[in-house]
Tab-separated table of C-alpha atoms and ligand atoms in Angstrom:
chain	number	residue	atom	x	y	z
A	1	UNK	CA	17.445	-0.583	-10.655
A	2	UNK	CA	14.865	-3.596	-10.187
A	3	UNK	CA	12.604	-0.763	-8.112
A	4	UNK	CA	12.512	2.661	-9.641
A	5	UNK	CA	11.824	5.795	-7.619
A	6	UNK	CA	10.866	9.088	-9.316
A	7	UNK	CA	9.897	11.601	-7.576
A	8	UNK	CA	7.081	14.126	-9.338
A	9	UNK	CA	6.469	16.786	-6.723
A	10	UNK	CA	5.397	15.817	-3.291
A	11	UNK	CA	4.433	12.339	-4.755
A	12	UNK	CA	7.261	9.605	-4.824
A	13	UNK	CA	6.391	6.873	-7.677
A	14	UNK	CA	7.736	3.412	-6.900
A	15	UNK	CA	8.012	0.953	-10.100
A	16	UNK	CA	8.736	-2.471	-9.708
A	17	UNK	CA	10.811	-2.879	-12.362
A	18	UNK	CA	11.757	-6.465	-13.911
A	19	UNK	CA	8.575	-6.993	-16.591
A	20	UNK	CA	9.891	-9.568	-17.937
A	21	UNK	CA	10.149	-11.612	-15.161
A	22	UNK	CA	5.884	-9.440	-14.550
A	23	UNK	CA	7.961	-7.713	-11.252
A	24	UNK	CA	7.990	-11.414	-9.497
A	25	UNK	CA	9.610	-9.834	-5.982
A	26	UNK	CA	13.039	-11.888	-5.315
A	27	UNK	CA	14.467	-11.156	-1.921
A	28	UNK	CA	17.182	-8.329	-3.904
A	29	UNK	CA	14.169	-6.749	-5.123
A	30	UNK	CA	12.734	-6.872	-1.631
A	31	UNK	CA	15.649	-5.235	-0.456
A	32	UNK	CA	15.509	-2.672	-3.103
A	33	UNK	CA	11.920	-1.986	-2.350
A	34	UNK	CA	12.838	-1.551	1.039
A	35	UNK	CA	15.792	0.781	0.322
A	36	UNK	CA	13.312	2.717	-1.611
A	37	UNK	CA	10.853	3.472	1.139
A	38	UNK	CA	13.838	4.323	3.325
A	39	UNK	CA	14.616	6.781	1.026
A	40	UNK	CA	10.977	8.330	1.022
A	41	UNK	CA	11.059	8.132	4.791
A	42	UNK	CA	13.922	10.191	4.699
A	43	UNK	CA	12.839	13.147	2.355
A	44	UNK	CA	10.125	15.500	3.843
A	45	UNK	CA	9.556	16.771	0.452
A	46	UNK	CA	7.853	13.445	-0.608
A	47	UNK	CA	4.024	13.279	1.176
A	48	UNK	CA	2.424	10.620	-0.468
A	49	UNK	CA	3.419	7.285	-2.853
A	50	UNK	CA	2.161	5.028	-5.541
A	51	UNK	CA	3.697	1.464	-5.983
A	52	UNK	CA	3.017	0.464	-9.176
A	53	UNK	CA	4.562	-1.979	-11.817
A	54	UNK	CA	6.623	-1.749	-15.098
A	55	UNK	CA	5.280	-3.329	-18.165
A	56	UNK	CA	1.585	-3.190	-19.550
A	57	UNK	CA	1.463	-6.968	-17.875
A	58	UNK	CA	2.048	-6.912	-14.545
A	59	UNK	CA	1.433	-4.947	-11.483
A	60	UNK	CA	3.647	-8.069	-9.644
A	61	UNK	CA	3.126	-11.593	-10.432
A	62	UNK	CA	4.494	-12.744	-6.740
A	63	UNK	CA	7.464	-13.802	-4.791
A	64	UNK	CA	9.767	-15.073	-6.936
A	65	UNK	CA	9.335	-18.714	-7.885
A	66	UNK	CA	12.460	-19.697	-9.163
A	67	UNK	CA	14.296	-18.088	-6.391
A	68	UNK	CA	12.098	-19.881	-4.083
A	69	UNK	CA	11.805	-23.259	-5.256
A	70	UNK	CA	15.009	-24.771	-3.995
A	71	UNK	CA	14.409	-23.331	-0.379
A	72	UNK	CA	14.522	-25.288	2.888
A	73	UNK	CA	12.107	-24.335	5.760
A	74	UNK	CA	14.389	-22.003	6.920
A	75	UNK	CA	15.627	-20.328	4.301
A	76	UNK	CA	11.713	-19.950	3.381
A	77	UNK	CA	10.888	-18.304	6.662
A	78	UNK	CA	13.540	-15.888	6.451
A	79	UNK	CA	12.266	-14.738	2.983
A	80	UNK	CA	8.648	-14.543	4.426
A	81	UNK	CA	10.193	-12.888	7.149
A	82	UNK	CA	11.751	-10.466	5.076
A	83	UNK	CA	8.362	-10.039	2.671
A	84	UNK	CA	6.367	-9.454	5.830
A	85	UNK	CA	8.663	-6.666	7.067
A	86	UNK	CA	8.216	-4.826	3.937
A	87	UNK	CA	4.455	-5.107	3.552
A	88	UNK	CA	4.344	-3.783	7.643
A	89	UNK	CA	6.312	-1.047	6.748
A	90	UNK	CA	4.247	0.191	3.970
A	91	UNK	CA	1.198	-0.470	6.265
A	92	UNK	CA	2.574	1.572	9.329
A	93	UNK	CA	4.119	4.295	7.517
A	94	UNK	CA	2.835	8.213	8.194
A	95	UNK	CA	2.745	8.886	4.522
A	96	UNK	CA	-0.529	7.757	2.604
A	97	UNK	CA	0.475	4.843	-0.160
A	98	UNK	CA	-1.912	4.150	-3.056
A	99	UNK	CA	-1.182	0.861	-5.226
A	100	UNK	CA	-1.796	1.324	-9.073
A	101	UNK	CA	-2.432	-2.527	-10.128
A	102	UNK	CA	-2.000	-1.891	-13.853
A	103	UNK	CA	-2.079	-5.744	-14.369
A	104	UNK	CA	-1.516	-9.626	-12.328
A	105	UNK	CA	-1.356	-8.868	-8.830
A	106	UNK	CA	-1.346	-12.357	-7.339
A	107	UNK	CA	0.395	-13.953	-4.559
A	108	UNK	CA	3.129	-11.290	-2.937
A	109	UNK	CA	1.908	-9.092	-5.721
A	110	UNK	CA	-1.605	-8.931	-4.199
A	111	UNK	CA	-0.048	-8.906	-0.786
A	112	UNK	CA	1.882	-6.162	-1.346
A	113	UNK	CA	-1.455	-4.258	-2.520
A	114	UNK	CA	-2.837	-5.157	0.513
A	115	UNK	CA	-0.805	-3.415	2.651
A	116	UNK	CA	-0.792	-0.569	0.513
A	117	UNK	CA	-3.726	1.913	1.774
A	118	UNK	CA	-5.461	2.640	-1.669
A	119	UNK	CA	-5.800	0.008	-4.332
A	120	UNK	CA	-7.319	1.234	-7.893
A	121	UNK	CA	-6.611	-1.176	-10.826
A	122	UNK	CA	-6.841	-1.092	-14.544
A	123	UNK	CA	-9.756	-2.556	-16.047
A	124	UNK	CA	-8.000	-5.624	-17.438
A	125	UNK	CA	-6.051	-6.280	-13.942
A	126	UNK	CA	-6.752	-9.722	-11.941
A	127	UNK	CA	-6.467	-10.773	-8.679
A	128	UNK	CA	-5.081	-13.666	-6.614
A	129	UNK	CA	-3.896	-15.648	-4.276
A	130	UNK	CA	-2.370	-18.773	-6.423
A	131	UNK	CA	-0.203	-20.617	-3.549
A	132	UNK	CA	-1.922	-23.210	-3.607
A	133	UNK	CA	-1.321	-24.330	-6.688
A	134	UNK	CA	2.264	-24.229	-6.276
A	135	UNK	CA	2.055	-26.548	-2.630
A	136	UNK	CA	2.297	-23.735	-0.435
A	137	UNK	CA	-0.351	-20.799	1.069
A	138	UNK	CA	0.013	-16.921	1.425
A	139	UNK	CA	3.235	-15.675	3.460
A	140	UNK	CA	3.420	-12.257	3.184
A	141	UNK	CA	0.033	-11.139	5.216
A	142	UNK	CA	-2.103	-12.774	2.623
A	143	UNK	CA	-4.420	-14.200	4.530
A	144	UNK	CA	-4.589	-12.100	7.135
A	145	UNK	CA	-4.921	-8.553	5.368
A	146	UNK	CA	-7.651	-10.058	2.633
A	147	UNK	CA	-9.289	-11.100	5.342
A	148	UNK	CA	-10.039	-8.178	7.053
A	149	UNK	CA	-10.176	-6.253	3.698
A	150	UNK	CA	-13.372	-8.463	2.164
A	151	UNK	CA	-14.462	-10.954	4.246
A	152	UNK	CA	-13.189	-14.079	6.022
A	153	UNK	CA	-15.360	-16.139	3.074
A	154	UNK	CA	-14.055	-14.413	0.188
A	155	UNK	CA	-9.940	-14.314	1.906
A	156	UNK	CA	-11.054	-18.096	2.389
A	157	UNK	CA	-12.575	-19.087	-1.270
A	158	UNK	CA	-9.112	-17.355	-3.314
A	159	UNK	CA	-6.442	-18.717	-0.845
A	160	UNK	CA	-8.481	-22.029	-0.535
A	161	UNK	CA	-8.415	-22.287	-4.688
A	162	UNK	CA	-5.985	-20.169	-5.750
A	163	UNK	CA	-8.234	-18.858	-8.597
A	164	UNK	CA	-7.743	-15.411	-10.004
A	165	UNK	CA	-10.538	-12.600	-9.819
A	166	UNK	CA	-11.336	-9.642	-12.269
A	167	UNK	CA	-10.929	-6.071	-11.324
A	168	UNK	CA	-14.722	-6.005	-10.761
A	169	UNK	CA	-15.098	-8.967	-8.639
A	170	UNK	CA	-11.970	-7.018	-7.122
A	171	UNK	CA	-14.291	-3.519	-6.606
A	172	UNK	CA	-17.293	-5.764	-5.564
A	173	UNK	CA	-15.690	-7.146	-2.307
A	174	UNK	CA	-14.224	-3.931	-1.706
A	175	UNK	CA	-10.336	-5.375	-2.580
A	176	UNK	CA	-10.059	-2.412	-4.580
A	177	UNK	CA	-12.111	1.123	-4.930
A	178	UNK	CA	-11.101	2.017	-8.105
A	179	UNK	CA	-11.168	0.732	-11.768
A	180	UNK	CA	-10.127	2.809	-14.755
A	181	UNK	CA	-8.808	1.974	-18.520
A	182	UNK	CA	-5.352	1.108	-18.564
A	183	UNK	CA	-3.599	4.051	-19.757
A	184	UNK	CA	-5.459	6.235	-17.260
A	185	UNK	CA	-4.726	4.482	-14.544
A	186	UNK	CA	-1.487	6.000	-13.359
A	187	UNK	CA	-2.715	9.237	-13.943
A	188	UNK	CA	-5.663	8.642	-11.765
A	189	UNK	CA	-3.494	7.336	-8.828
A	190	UNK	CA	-0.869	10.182	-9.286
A	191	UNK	CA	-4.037	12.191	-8.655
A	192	UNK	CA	-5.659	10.393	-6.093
A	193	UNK	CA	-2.074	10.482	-3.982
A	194	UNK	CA	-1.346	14.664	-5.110
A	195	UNK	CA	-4.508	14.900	-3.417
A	196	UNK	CA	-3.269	13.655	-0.222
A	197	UNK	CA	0.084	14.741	-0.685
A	198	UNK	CA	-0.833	18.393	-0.433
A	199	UNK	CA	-3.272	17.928	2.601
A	200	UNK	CA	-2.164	18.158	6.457
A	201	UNK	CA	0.132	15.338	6.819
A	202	UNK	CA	-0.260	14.600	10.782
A	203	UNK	CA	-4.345	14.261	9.988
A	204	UNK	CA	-3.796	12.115	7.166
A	205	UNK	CA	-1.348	10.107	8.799
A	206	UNK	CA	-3.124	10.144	11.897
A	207	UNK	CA	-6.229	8.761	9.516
A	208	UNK	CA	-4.624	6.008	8.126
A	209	UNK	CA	-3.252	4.659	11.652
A	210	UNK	CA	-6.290	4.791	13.149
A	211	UNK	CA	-8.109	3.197	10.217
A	212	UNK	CA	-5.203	0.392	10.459
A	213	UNK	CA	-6.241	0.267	14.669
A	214	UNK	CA	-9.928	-0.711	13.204
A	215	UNK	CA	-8.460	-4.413	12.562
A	216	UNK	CA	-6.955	-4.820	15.586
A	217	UNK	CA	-7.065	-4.428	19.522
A	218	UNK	CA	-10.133	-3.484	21.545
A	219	UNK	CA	-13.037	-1.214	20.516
A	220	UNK	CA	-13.299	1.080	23.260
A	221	UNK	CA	-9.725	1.240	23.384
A	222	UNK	CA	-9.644	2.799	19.963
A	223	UNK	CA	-12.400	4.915	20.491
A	224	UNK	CA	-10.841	6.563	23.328
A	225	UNK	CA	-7.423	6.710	21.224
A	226	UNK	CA	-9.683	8.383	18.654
A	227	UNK	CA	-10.826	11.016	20.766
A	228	UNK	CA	-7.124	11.786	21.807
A	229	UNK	CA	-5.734	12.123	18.777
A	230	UNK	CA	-8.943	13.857	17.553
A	231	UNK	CA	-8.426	16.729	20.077
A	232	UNK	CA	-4.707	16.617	19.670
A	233	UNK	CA	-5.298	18.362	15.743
A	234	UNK	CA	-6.921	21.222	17.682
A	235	UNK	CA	-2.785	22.118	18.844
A	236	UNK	CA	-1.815	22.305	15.207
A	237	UNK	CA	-1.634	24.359	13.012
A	238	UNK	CA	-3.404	23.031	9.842
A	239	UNK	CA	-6.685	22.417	12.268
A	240	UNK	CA	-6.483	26.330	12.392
A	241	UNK	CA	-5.634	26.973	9.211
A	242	UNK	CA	-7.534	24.144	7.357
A	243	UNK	CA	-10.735	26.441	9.421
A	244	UNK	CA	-9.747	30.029	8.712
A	245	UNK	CA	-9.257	28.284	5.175
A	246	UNK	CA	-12.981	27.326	4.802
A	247	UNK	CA	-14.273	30.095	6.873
A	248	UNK	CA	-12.434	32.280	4.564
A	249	UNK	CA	-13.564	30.302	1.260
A	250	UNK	CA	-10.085	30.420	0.042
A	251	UNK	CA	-7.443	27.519	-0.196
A	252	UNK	CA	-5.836	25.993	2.865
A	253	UNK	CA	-1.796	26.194	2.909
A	254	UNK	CA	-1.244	23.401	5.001
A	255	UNK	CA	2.922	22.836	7.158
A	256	UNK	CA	5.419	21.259	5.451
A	257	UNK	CA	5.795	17.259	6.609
A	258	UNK	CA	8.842	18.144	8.661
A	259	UNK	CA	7.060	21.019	11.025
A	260	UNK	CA	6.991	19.946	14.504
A	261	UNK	CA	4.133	17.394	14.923
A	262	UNK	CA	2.325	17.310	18.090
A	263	UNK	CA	2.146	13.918	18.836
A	264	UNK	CA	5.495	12.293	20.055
A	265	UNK	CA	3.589	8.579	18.838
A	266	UNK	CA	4.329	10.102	15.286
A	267	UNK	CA	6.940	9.277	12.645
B	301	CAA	N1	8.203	-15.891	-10.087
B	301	CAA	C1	9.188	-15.987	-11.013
B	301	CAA	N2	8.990	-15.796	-12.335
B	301	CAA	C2	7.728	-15.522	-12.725
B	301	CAA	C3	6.668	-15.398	-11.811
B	301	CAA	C4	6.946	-15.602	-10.435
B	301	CAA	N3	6.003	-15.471	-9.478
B	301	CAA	N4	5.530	-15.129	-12.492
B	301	CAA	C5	5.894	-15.063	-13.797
B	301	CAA	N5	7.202	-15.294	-13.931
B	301	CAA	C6	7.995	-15.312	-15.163
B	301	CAA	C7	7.758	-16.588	-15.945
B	301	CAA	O1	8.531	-17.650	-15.427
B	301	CAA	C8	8.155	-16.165	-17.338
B	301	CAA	O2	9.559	-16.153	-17.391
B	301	CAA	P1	10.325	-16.862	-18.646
B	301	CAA	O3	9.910	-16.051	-19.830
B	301	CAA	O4	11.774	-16.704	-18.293
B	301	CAA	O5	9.838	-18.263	-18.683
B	301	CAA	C9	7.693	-14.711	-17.393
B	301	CAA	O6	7.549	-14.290	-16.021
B	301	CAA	C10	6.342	-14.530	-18.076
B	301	CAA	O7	5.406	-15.381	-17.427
B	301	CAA	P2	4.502	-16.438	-18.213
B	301	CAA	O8	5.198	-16.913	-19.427
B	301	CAA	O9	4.045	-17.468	-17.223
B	301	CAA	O10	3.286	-15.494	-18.655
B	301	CAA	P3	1.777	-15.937	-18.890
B	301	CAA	O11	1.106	-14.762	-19.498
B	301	CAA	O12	1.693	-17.228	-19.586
B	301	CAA	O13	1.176	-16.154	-17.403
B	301	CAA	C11	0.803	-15.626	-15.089
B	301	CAA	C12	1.076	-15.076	-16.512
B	301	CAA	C13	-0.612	-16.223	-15.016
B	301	CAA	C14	0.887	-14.433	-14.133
B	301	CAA	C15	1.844	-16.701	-14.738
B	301	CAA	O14	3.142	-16.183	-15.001
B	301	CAA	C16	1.817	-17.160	-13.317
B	301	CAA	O15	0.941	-17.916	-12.939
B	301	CAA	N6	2.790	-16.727	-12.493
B	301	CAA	C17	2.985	-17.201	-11.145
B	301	CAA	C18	1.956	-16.552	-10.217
B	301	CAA	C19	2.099	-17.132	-8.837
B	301	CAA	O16	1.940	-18.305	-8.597
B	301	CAA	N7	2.367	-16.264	-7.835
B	301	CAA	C20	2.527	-16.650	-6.466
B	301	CAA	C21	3.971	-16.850	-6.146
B	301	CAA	S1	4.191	-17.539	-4.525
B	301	CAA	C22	4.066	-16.233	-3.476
B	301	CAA	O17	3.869	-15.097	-3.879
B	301	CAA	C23	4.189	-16.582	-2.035
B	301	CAA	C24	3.902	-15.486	-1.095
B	301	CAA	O18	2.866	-15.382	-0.512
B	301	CAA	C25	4.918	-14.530	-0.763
């Protein structure tokens, strides 16, 4: 399978999985990626997801350059088409998703940690966006989501020179908010999304989409949209039992994902 789903209790783990090719994202292993998330969509047992990479090398070295470099215009805009559709879906679905870049994440494969809610990288991982180099810019969000993840001057200076970043150049922009050795790193974001997985999944889903309004749209709007849906959790029941829970100093037991959710906006 070129992308591997396992699922380890409410936590589905997504591996890109061609290292030898460092996970370079051909449009079949876009499809497959997509097929995976389908399937998490689908299964209310799974709460939370990391995307991470096979191989000690590579989180995901890109879109695939082979595959790419006899394209015409069209057939390239269909496969950015295609990219882009994948990276919105991981950006717009309910379920937190936490990228663990355990290597290169450069072009597509720093794109598709972009649109991933969490990044946390191994010490020895690096960061680009190389396009330029190859004749072409960023197609899969790149320069908009870096953008509004660091700042227009950084998104400008790596898809202006292509030139790759450490993990701590990463954490000092705020591209990613957490480093750790190599072989901890999974653990850490198996952790990180357990966490979430086992909290009230309308609030934390709730979080992330109004977090994801804060880059788009008007202010006031989504201030007033955040004191709707901010009164809405007071009709469910984790709000109540997340309370009782600390009132009570004892552990909350929070619905399973498929209870009714009160917002018909919702997933
Ligand atoms: N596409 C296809 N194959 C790739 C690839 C990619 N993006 N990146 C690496 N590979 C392949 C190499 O061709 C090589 O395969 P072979 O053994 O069959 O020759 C194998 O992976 C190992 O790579 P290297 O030998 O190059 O390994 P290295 O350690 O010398 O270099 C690297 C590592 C710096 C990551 C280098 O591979 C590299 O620069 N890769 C390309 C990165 C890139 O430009 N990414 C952007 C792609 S364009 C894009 O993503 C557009 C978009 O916005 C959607």
């Amino acid at each position: 399978m070129p992308v591997d789903l396992e699922r380890r209790d409410a936590v589905a783990l997504l591996t890109l999985n061609q290292p030898k090719a460092l996970n370079a994202l051909s449009a079949d292993m876009l499809s497959d990626l997509d097929a995976r998330l389908g399937e998490v969509e689908e299964d209310p047992s799974l709460r939370a997801v990391v995307i991470t990479g096979a191989g000690d090398k590579a989180f995901c070295a890109g879109a695939d350059v082979k595959a790419m470099s006899t394209a015409d215009a069209l057939e390239a805009r269909a496969f950015a088409r295609q990219g882009q559709g994948v990276m919105s879906r991981i950006e717009n679905m309910s379920r937190p998703v936490v990228a663990a870049v355990n290597g290169f994440a450069l072009g597509g494969g720093c794109e598709l940690a972009l649109a991933c809610d969490i990044r946390m990288a191994a010490d020895g991982a690096r960061f680009g966006q190389p396009e330029v180099t190859l004749g072409i810019l960023p197609g899969w969000g790149g320069t908009q989501r870096l953008a509004r993840t660091t700042s227009m001057g950084f998104a400008k200076d790596l898809c202006m020179t292509g030139r790759l970043i450490d993990a701590r150049t990463a954490m000092s922009v705020g591209l990613v908010t957490h480093i750790h050795p190599a072989d901890e790193l999974l653990d850490a974001a198996m952790k990180l999304a357990g966490g979430m997985a086992s909290g009230p999944a309308w609030a934390v889903g709730e979080a992330k989409a109004m977090c994801n309004l804060a880059l788009s749209g008007d202010h006031r709007a989504n201030l007033a949209r955040e004191l709707d849906v901010f009164s809405l959790a007071f009709s469910t029941h984790d709000q109540a039992e997340g309370m009782a829970a600390f009132l009570e100093k004892r552990s909350p037991d929070f619905a399973p994902l498929d209870a009714p959710s009160p917002n018909p906006e919702s997933e």
